[in-house]
mmCIF file of C-alpha atoms and ligand atoms in Angstrom:
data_model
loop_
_atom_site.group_PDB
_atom_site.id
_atom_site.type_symbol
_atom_site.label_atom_id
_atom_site.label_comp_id
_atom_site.label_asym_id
_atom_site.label_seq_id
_atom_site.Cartn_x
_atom_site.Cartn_y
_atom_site.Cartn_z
ATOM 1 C CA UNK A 8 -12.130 -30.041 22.303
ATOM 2 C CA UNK A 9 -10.034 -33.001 21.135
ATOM 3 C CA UNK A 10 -6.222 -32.552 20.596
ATOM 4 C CA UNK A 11 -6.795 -32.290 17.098
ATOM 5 C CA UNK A 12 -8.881 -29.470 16.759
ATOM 6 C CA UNK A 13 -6.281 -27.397 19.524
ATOM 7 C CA UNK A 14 -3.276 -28.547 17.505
ATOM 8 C CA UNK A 15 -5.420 -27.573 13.953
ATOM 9 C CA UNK A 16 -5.408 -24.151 15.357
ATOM 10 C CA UNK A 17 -2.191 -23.551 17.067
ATOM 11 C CA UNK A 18 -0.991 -24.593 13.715
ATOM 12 C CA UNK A 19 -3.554 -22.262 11.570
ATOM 13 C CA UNK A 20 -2.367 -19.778 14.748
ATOM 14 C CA UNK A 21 0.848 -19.494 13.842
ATOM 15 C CA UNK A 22 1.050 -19.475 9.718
ATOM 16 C CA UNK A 23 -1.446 -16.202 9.753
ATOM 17 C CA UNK A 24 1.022 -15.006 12.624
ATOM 18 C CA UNK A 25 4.082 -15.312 10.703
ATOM 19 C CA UNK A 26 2.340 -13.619 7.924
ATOM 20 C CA UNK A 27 1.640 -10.861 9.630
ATOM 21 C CA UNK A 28 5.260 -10.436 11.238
ATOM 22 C CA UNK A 29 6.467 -11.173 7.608
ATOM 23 C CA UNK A 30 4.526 -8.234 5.940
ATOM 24 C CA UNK A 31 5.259 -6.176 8.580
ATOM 25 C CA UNK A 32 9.139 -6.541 8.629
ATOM 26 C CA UNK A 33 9.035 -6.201 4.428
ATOM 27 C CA UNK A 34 7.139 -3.217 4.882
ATOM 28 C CA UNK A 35 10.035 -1.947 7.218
ATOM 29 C CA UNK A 36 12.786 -2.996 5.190
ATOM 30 C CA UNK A 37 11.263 -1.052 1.764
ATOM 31 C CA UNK A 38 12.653 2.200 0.911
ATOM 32 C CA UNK A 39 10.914 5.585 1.280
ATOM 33 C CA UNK A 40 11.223 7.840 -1.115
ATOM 34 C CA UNK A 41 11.256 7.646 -5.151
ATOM 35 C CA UNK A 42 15.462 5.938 -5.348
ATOM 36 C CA UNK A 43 16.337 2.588 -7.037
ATOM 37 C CA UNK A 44 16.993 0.069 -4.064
ATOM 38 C CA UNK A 45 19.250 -1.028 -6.540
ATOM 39 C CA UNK A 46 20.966 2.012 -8.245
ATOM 40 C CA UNK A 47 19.941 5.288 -6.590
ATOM 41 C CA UNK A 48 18.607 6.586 -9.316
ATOM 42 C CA UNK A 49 14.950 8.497 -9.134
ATOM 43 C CA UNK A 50 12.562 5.970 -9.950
ATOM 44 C CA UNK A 51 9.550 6.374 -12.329
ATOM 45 C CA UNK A 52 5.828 5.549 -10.827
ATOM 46 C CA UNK A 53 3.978 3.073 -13.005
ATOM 47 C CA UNK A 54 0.377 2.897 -12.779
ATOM 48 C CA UNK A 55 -0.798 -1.002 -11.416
ATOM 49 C CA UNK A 56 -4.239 -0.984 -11.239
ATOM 50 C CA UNK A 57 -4.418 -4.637 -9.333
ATOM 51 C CA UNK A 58 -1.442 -3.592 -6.983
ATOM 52 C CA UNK A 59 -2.422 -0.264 -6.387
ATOM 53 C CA UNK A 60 -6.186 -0.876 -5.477
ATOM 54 C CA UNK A 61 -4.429 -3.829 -3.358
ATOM 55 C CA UNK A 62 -1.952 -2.214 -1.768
ATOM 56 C CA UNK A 63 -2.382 1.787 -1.657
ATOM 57 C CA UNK A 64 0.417 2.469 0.581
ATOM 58 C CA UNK A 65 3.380 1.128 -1.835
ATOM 59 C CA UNK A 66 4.481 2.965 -4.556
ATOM 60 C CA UNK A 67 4.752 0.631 -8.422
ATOM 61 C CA UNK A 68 8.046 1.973 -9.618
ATOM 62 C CA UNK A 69 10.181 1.308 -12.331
ATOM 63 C CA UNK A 70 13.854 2.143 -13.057
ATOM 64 C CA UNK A 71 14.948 3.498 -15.937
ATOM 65 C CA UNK A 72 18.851 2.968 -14.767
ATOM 66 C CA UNK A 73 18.881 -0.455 -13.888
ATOM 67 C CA UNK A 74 15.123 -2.120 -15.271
ATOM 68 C CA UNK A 75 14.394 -2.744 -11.927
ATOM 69 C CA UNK A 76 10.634 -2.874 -10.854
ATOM 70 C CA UNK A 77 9.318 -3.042 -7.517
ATOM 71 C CA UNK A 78 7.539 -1.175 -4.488
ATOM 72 C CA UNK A 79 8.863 1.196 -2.952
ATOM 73 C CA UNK A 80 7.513 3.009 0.385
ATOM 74 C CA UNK A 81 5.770 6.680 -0.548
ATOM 75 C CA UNK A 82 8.333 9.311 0.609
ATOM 76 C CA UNK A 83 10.296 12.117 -0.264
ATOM 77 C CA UNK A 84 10.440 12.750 -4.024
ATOM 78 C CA UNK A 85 13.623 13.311 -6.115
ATOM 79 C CA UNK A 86 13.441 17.208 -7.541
ATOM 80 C CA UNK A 87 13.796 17.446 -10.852
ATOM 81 C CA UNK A 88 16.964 19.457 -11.740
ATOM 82 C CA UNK A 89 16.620 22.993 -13.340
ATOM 83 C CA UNK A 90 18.154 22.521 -16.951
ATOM 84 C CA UNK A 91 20.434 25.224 -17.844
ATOM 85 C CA UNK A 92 19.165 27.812 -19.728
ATOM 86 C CA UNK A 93 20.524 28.695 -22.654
ATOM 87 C CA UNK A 94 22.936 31.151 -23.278
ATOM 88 C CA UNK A 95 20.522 33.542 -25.734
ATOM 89 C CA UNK A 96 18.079 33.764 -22.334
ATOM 90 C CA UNK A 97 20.919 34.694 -20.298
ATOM 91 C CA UNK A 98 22.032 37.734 -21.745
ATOM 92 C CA UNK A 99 18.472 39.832 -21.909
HETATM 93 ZN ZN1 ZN B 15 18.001 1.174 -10.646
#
């Protein structure tokens, strides 16, 4: 093997390396759970066909507070909160 062949894949070596460490530290750094990174509110899930046949373990969200879009790590999911009920329910 000449030096350029070893040096060709050191070099290949490391960029698939340093995606992998990349992906795995975004994955880490993602959110769980259904709140804006950006605003704590609940996020919406949008449907993503491409991303979400792609990339089943992320969660296409979109807030409705801030417009943010993004992925999001599947988690814990905001309850909605009972409305109130209203005041003719309340009294039979
Ligand atoms: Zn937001």
């Amino acid at each position: 093997m000449t030096d350029d062949v070893i040096f060709g894949w050191v070099f290949v070596g490391f960029f698939v390396l340093r995606a992998i460490v990349a992906t795995l530290f975004f994955y880490c750094v993602l959110p769980r759970g259904d709140r804006c990174p950006c605003c704590d509110t609940p996020t919406i899930r949008v449907q993503s066909k491409g991303w979400n046949t792609l990339m089943p373990w992320f969660r296409t969200s979109w807030c409705y507070g801030c417009d943010w879009t993004g992925f999001l790590r599947h988690g814990k999911i905001t309850q909605e909160r009972a409305a109130p009920r209203p005041r003719s329910a309340r009294q039979s």
